[in-house]
């Protein structure tokens, strides 16, 4: 019988510097009431300018290693989901690998935007299920402030910086761990949510800087329409195909992009408010960071016990979207 991948540890990091909606009111024509009513966001964290995404990943892993008393030499692989790598190459995972002294691990970055953590979790779980690897770190981390245009009110109010991590290890119980995953992509969404320059199509030049092509761009209304249906679709699908009803879940831990998107998915799954994990008001959208950050906060507040059923769901640029069904095993 193939092994299951079980989550045996978690950690998170949010930079200490808080930027409130009132702080943003001083930068662009917006107001706290608009941001809260349209998104649910009240404040977000901003990482120091001179630090990169790897810093947050390392801090999240340090929290996990302390809790687990984990020797970094025992880690086999580090998968980092991010759209804001420290550098395009070398990978952020290699930087993290060096920083934590995981001398026996290989590292790889994965880009699925806001769905990155769900994709990376599935990838890490597959590594474990092959039997080849025993300890895989799956990090979701983004320094969104590095690609935000603080003159564009349509985007700068939405995002923040943060990171989370889980440790995957093999488990024998077929009913525990990462039980199922639904992953989807639709490349026709590429013109609705993107950062145009900095890749091979539009390498950095005076022109790309002058035209502000190194910032995130979003057609919010179109993305909202897709996100609200697609995230609800995969959340409902993973329940249906596993013969589970919403009331069986301990927690639904969704990507935190917009409270209205979260509420639509929760309604479709027929969940009670106390089953839905929401921290968007404190962090905004930290892209690949949202789900592991929220999971870790629930864990450290004592909210998880062995046997709890969890669903993670996300929607992001690409378009990409997906959900994962997990039974808590520790
Ligand atoms: N402050 C004040 N007004 C703003 C604003 C801001 N920060 N941003 C936009 N507006 C204005 C618009 O200009 C527009 O004005 P108009 O009616 O005069 O043209 C009005 O508010 C409504 O804009 P709209 O974009 O239709 O608002 P919305 O209700 O769709 O909310 C988002 C905007 C971005 C919050 C919402 O579309 C959203 O959450 N989209 C999806 C984000 C997402 O899930 N991303 C997923 C992947 S990460």
mmCIF file of C-alpha atoms in Angstrom, residues 54 59 102 107 143-144 246 252 270 278 301 321:
data_model
loop_
_atom_site.group_PDB
_atom_site.id
_atom_site.type_symbol
_atom_site.label_atom_id
_atom_site.label_comp_id
_atom_site.label_asym_id
_atom_site.label_seq_id
_atom_site.Cartn_x
_atom_site.Cartn_y
_atom_site.Cartn_z
ATOM 1 C CA UNK A 54 13.354 33.808 1.118
ATOM 2 C CA UNK A 59 11.511 32.550 9.371
ATOM 3 C CA UNK A 102 19.353 21.661 4.772
ATOM 4 C CA UNK A 107 15.058 22.742 -3.791
ATOM 5 C CA UNK A 143 6.591 39.671 -0.991
ATOM 6 C CA UNK A 144 3.788 41.292 -2.980
ATOM 7 C CA UNK A 246 -19.855 20.441 4.398
ATOM 8 C CA UNK A 252 -12.384 25.315 5.191
ATOM 9 C CA UNK A 270 -23.119 24.794 3.091
ATOM 10 C CA UNK A 278 -10.571 34.039 7.606
ATOM 11 C CA UNK A 301 -4.045 28.643 18.520
ATOM 12 C CA UNK A 321 -7.313 27.112 -9.221
#
